[in-house]
Short mmCIF file of C-alpha atoms in Angstrom, two decimals:
data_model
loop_
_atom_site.label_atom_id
_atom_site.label_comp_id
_atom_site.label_asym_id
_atom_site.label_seq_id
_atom_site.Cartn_x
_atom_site.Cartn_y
_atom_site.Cartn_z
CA UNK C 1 -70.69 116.38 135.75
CA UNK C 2 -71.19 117.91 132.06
CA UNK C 3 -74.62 118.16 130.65
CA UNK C 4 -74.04 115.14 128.32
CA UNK C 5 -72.81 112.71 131.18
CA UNK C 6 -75.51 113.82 133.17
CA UNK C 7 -77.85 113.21 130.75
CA UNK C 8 -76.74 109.67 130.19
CA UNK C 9 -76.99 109.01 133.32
CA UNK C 10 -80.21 109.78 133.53
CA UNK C 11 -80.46 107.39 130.99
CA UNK C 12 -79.14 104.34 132.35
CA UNK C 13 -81.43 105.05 135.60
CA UNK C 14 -84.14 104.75 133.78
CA UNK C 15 -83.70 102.09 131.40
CA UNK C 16 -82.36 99.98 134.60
CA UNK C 17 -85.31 101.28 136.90
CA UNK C 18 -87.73 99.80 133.93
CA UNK C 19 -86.00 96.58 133.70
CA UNK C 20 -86.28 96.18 137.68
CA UNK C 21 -89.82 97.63 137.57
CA UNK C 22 -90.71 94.64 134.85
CA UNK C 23 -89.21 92.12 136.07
CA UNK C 24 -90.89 92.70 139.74
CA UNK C 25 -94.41 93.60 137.81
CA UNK C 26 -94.03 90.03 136.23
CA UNK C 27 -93.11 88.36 139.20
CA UNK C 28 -95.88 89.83 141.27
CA UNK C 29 -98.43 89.60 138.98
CA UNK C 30 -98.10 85.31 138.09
CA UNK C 31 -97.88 84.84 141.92
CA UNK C 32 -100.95 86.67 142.26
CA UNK C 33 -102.62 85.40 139.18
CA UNK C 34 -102.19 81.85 140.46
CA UNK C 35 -102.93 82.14 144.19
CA UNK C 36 -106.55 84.14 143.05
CA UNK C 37 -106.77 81.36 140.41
CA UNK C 38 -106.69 78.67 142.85
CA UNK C 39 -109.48 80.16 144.71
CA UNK C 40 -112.38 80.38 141.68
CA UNK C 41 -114.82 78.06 141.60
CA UNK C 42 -114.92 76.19 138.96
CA UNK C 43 -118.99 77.95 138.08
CA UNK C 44 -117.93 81.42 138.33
CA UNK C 45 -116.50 83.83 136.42
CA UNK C 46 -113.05 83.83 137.23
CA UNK C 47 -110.84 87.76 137.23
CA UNK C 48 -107.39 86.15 138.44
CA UNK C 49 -105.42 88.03 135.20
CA UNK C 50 -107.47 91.41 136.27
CA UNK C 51 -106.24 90.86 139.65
CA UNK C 52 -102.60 89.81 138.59
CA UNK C 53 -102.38 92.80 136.24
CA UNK C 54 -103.55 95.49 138.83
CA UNK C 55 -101.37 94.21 141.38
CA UNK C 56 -98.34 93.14 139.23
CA UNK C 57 -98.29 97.55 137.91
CA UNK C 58 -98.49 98.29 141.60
CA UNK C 59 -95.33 95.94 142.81
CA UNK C 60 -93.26 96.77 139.61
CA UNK C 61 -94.55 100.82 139.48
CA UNK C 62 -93.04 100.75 143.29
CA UNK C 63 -89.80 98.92 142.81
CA UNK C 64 -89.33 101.09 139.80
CA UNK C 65 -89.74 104.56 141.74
CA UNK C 66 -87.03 102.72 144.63
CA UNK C 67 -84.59 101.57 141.89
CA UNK C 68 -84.68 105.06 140.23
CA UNK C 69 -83.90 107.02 143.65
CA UNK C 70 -81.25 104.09 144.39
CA UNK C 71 -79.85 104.41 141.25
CA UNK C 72 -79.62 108.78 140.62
CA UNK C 73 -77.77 108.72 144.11
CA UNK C 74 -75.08 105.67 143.54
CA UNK C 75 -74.38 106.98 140.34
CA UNK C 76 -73.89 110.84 141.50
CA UNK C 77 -77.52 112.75 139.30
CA UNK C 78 -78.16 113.32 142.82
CA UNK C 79 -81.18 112.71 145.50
CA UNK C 80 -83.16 115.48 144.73
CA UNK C 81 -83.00 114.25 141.35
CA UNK C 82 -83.80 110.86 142.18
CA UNK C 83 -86.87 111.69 144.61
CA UNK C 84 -88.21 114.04 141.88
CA UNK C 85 -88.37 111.21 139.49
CA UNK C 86 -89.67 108.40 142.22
CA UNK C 87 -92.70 110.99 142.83
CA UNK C 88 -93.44 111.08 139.27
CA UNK C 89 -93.52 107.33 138.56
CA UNK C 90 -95.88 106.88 141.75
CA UNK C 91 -98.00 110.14 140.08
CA UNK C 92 -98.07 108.20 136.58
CA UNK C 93 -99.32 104.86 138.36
CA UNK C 94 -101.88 106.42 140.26
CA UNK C 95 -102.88 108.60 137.17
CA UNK C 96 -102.95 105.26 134.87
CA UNK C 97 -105.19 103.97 137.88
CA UNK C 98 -107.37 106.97 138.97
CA UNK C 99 -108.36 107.53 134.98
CA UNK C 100 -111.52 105.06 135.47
CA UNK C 101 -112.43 107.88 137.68
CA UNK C 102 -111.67 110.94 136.17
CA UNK C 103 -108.98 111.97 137.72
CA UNK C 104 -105.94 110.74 135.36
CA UNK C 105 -105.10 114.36 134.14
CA UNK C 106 -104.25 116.14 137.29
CA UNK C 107 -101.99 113.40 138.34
CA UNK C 108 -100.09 113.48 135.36
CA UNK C 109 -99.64 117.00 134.99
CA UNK C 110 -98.36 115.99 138.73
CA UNK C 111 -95.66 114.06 137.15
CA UNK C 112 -94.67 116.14 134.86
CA UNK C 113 -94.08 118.99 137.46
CA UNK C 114 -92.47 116.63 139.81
CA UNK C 115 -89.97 115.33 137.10
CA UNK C 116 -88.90 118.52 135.61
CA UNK C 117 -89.10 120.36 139.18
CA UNK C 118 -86.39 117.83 140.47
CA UNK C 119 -84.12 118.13 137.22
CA UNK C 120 -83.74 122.02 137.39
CA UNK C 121 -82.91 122.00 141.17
CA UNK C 122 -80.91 118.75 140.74
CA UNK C 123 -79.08 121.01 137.46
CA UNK C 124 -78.71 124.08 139.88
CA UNK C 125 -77.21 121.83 143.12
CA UNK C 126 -73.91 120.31 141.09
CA UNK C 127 -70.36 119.95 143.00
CA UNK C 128 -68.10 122.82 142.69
CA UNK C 129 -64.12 122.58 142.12
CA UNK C 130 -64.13 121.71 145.77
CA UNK C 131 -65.91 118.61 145.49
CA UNK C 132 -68.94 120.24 147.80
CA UNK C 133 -72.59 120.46 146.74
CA UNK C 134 -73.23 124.20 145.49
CA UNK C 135 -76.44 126.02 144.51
CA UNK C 136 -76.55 128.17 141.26
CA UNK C 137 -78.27 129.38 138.80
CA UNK C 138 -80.15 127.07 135.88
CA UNK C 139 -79.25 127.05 132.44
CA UNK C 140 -82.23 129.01 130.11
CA UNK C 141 -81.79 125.98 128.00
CA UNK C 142 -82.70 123.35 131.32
CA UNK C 143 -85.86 125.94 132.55
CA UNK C 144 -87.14 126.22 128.88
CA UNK C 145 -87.00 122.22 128.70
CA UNK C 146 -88.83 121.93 132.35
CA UNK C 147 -91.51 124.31 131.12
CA UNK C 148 -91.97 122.24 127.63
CA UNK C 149 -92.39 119.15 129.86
CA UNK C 150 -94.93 120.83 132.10
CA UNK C 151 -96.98 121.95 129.28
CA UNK C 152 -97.30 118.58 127.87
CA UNK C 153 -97.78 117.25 131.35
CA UNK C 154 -101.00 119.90 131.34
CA UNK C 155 -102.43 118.92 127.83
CA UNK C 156 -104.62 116.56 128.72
CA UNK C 157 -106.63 118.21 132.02
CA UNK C 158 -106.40 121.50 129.56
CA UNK C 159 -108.47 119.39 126.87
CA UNK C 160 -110.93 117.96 129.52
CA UNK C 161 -111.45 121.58 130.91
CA UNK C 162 -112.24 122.27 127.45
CA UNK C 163 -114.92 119.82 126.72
CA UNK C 164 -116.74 120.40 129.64
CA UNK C 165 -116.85 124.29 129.19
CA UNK C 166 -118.05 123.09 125.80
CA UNK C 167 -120.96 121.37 127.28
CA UNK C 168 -121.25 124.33 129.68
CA UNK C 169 -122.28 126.24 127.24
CA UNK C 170 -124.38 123.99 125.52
CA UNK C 171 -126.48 122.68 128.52
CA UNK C 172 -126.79 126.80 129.08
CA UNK C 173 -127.99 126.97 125.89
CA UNK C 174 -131.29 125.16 126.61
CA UNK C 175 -131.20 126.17 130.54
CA UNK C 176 -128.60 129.41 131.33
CA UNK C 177 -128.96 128.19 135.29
CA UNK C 178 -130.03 124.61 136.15
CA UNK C 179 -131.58 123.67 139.13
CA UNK C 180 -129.25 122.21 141.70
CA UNK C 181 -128.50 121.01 144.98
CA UNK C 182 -126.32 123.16 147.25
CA UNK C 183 -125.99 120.54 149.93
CA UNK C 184 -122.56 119.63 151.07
CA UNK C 185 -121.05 116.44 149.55
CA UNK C 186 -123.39 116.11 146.39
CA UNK C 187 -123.08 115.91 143.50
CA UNK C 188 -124.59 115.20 139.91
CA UNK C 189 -124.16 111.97 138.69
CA UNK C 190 -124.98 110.07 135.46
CA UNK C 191 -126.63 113.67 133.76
CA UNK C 192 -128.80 112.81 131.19
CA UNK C 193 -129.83 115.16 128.53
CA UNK C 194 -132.81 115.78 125.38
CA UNK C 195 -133.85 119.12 123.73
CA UNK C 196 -135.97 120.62 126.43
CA UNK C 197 -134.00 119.75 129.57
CA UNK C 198 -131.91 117.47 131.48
CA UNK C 199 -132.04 114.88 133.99
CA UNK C 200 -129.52 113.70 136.52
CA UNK C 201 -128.86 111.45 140.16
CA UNK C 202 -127.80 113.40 142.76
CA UNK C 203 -124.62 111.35 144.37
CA UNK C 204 -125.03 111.86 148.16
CA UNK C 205 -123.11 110.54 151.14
CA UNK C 206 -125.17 108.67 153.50
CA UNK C 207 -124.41 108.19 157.45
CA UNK C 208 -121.96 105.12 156.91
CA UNK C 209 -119.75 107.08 154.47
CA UNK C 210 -120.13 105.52 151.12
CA UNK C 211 -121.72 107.54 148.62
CA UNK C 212 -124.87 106.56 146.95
CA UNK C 213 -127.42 108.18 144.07
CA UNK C 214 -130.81 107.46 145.02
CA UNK C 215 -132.68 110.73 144.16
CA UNK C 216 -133.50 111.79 141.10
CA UNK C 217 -133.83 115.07 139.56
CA UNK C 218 -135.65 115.87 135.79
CA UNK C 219 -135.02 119.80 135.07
CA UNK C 220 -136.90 121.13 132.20
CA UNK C 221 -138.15 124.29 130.71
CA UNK C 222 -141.76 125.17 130.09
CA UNK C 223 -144.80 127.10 129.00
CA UNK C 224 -144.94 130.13 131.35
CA UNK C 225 -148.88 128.78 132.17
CA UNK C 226 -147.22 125.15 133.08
CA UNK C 227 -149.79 124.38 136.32
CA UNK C 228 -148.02 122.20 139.05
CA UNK C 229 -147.25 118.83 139.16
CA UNK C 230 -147.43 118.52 135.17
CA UNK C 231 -145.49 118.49 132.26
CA UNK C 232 -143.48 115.71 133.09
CA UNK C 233 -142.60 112.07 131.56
CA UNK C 234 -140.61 109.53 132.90
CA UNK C 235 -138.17 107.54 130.94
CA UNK C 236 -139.72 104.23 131.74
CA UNK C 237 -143.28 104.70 132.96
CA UNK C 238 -144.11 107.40 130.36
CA UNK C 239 -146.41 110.62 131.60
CA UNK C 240 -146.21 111.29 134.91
CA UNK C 241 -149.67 111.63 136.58
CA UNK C 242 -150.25 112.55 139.80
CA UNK C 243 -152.99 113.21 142.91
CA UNK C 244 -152.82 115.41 145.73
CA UNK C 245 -150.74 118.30 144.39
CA UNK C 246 -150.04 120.09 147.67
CA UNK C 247 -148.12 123.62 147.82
CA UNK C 248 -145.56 123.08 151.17
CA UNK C 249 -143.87 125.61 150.58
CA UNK C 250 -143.19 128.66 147.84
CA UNK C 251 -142.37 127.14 144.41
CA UNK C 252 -142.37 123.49 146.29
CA UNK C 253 -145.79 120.83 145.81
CA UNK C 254 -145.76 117.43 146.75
CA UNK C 255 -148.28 114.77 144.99
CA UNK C 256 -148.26 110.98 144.67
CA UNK C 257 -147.89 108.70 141.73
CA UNK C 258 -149.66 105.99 141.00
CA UNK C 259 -147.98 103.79 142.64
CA UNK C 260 -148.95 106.20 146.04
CA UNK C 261 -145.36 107.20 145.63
CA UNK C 262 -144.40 110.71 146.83
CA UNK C 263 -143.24 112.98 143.96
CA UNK C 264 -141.39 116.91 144.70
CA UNK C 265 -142.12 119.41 142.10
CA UNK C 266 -140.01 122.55 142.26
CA UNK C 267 -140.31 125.77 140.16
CA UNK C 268 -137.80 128.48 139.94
CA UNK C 269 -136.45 131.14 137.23
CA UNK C 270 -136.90 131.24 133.61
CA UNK C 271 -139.66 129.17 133.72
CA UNK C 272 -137.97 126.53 134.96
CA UNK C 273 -139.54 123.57 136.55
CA UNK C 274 -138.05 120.14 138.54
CA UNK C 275 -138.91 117.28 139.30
CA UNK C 276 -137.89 115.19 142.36
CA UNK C 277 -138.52 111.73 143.28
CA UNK C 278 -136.05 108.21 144.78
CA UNK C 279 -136.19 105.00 144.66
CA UNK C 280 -139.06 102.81 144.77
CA UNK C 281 -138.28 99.64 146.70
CA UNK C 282 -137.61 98.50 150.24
CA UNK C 283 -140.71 98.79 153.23
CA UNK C 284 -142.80 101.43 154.67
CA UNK C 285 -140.05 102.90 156.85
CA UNK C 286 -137.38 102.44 154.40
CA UNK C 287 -139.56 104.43 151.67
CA UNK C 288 -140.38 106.83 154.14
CA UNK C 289 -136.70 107.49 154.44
CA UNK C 290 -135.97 107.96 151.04
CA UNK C 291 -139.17 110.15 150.48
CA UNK C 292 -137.70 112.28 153.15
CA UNK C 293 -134.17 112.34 151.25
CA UNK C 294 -136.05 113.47 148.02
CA UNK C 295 -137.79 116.17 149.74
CA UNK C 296 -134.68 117.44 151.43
CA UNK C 297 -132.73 117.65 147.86
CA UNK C 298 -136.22 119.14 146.42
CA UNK C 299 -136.41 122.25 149.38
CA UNK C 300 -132.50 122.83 148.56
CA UNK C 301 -132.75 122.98 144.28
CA UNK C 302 -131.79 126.54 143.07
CA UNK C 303 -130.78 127.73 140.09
CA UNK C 304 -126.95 127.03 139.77
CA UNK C 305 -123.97 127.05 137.32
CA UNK C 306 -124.11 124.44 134.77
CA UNK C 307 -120.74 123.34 135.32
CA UNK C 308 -121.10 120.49 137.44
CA UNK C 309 -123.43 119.35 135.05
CA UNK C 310 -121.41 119.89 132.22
CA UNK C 311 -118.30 118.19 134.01
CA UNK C 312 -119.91 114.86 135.15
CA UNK C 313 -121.46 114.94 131.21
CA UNK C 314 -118.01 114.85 130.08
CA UNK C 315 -116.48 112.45 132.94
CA UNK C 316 -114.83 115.12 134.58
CA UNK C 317 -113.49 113.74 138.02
CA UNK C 318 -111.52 116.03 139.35
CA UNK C 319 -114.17 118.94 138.51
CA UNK C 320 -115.80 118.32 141.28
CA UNK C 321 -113.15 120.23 143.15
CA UNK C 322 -113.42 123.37 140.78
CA UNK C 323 -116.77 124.05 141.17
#
């Protein structure tokens, strides 16, 4: 098969593997619209189209990656071809899904790779005069393509790198090394920044495996005479004052707020000070609990890259894994 049949080919798969993957989508999508709809009540609000629309991209993204994989091998591209393709329609569904989270750019530079991966080895496995399969070499023309295609596929998770080492170096600019937790499985979440420091959740997982942000931690830089347990002002209660300022340990003092809260102040490097407190609300035992979390987070702060930081500024997802 000669370049330009192949290439048609390629384009009837696709144009038949999109009408398939529609028509299912559609399908799937009014059946589940209606059977969600049916189960509102009539005083709520009612997310049957959300639901229909989620489910009706999964159904018709699926039957699209089995009709192109059906399709490249009845009409000779080839399987490798075929499962190449199939891999990157799954990688550009999950990617259009997994982009509320941050990770949309690694699975489409997933895609890309997986779709021009499968056309050069598909282009270098052709039948011989024989009639029999044969590997060979690729065209420079077919590589140079694949390697356009994979650039474009890493664009976007090149730009997002970007920003955040952008912020990097702004956050560094105010603080060249935060303080941060090095416990395994956090992680900075919702960071929050002004002119003389920064303030962020720490998103821990708890026993029962979902991950929650109950502690927070305000980082700020100050007067190199800064006593402890000052210097601080919380977003909603204004100043934060304090009794019982109590060294337990070096560069660690516990006090209590007003509201006989316990509060973690931490001081490290460049005149850096923290400070540490969780949520206010449950009973005794259940405050006790997250007083204890707090402290833990407070004795494990040191002075850390700022890229986490940076990357959950920016909505970074998948930088969690780079750091």
């Amino acid at each position: 098969m000669n370049e330009r049949t192949w290439a048609g080919s390629i384009v009837v798969i696709v144009f038949r593997a999109l009408g398939i993957g529609l028509g299912v989508g559609l399908v799937v999508g009014a059946i589940v619209t209606s059977v969600q709809s049916a189960d509102c009540l009539p005083d709520e609000d009612c997310l049957a189209m959300v639901g229909g629309i989620g489910y009706g991209a999964l159904g018709g993204g699926i039957a699209m990656a089995l009709a192109i994989l059906v399709f490249a091998i009845r009409l000779h591209v080839g399987a490798i071809f075929g499962a190449g393709a199939a891999i990157g329609v799954l990688a550009l569904l999950a990617a259009a899904w997994a982009s509320l989270l941050g990770w949309g750019q690694p699975l489409l530079f997933l895609a890309a790779v997986a779709f021009s991966v499968s056309a050069v080895l598909q282009r270098c496995h052709q039948p011989a005069d024989g009639g029999r399969r044969q590997w060979s070499r690729p065209s420079t023309a077919a590589v140079l393509i694949a390697a356009g295609v994979v650039l474009l596929g890493a664009l976007p998770a090149g730009f997002k790198l970007s920003k955040v080492w952008s912020e990097q170096r702004r956050i560094e600019a105010v603080i060249a090394r935060p303080l941060q937790t090095d416990l395994d499985g956090t992680w900075p979440y919702t960071v929050r920044s002004w002119d003389s420091g920064f303030e962020y959740d720490v998103m821990e997982p708890p026993s029962n495996g979902q991950r929650i942000a109950e502690v927070t931690v305000t980082v700020r830089s100050a007067t190199p005479d800064q006593a402890p347990c000052t210097g601080f002002t919380d977003r909603v209660e204004g100043p934060v004052t304090v009794t019982g300022c109590t060294e337990l340990a070096p560069n660690l003092w516990q006090a209590h707020g007003a509201d006989g809260k316990t509060r973690y102040f931490v001081h490290a490097e460049d005149r850096q000070w923290a400070y540490v407190r969780s949520g206010t609300y449950g009973d005794t035992d259940v405050q006790r609990q997250h007083d204890a979390r707090a402290e833990r987070i407070a004795r494990s702060l040191r002075p850390r890259s700022a890229f986490p930081l940076a990357a959950d500024s920016v909505g970074c997802g998948f930088c969690e894994w780079l750091a």
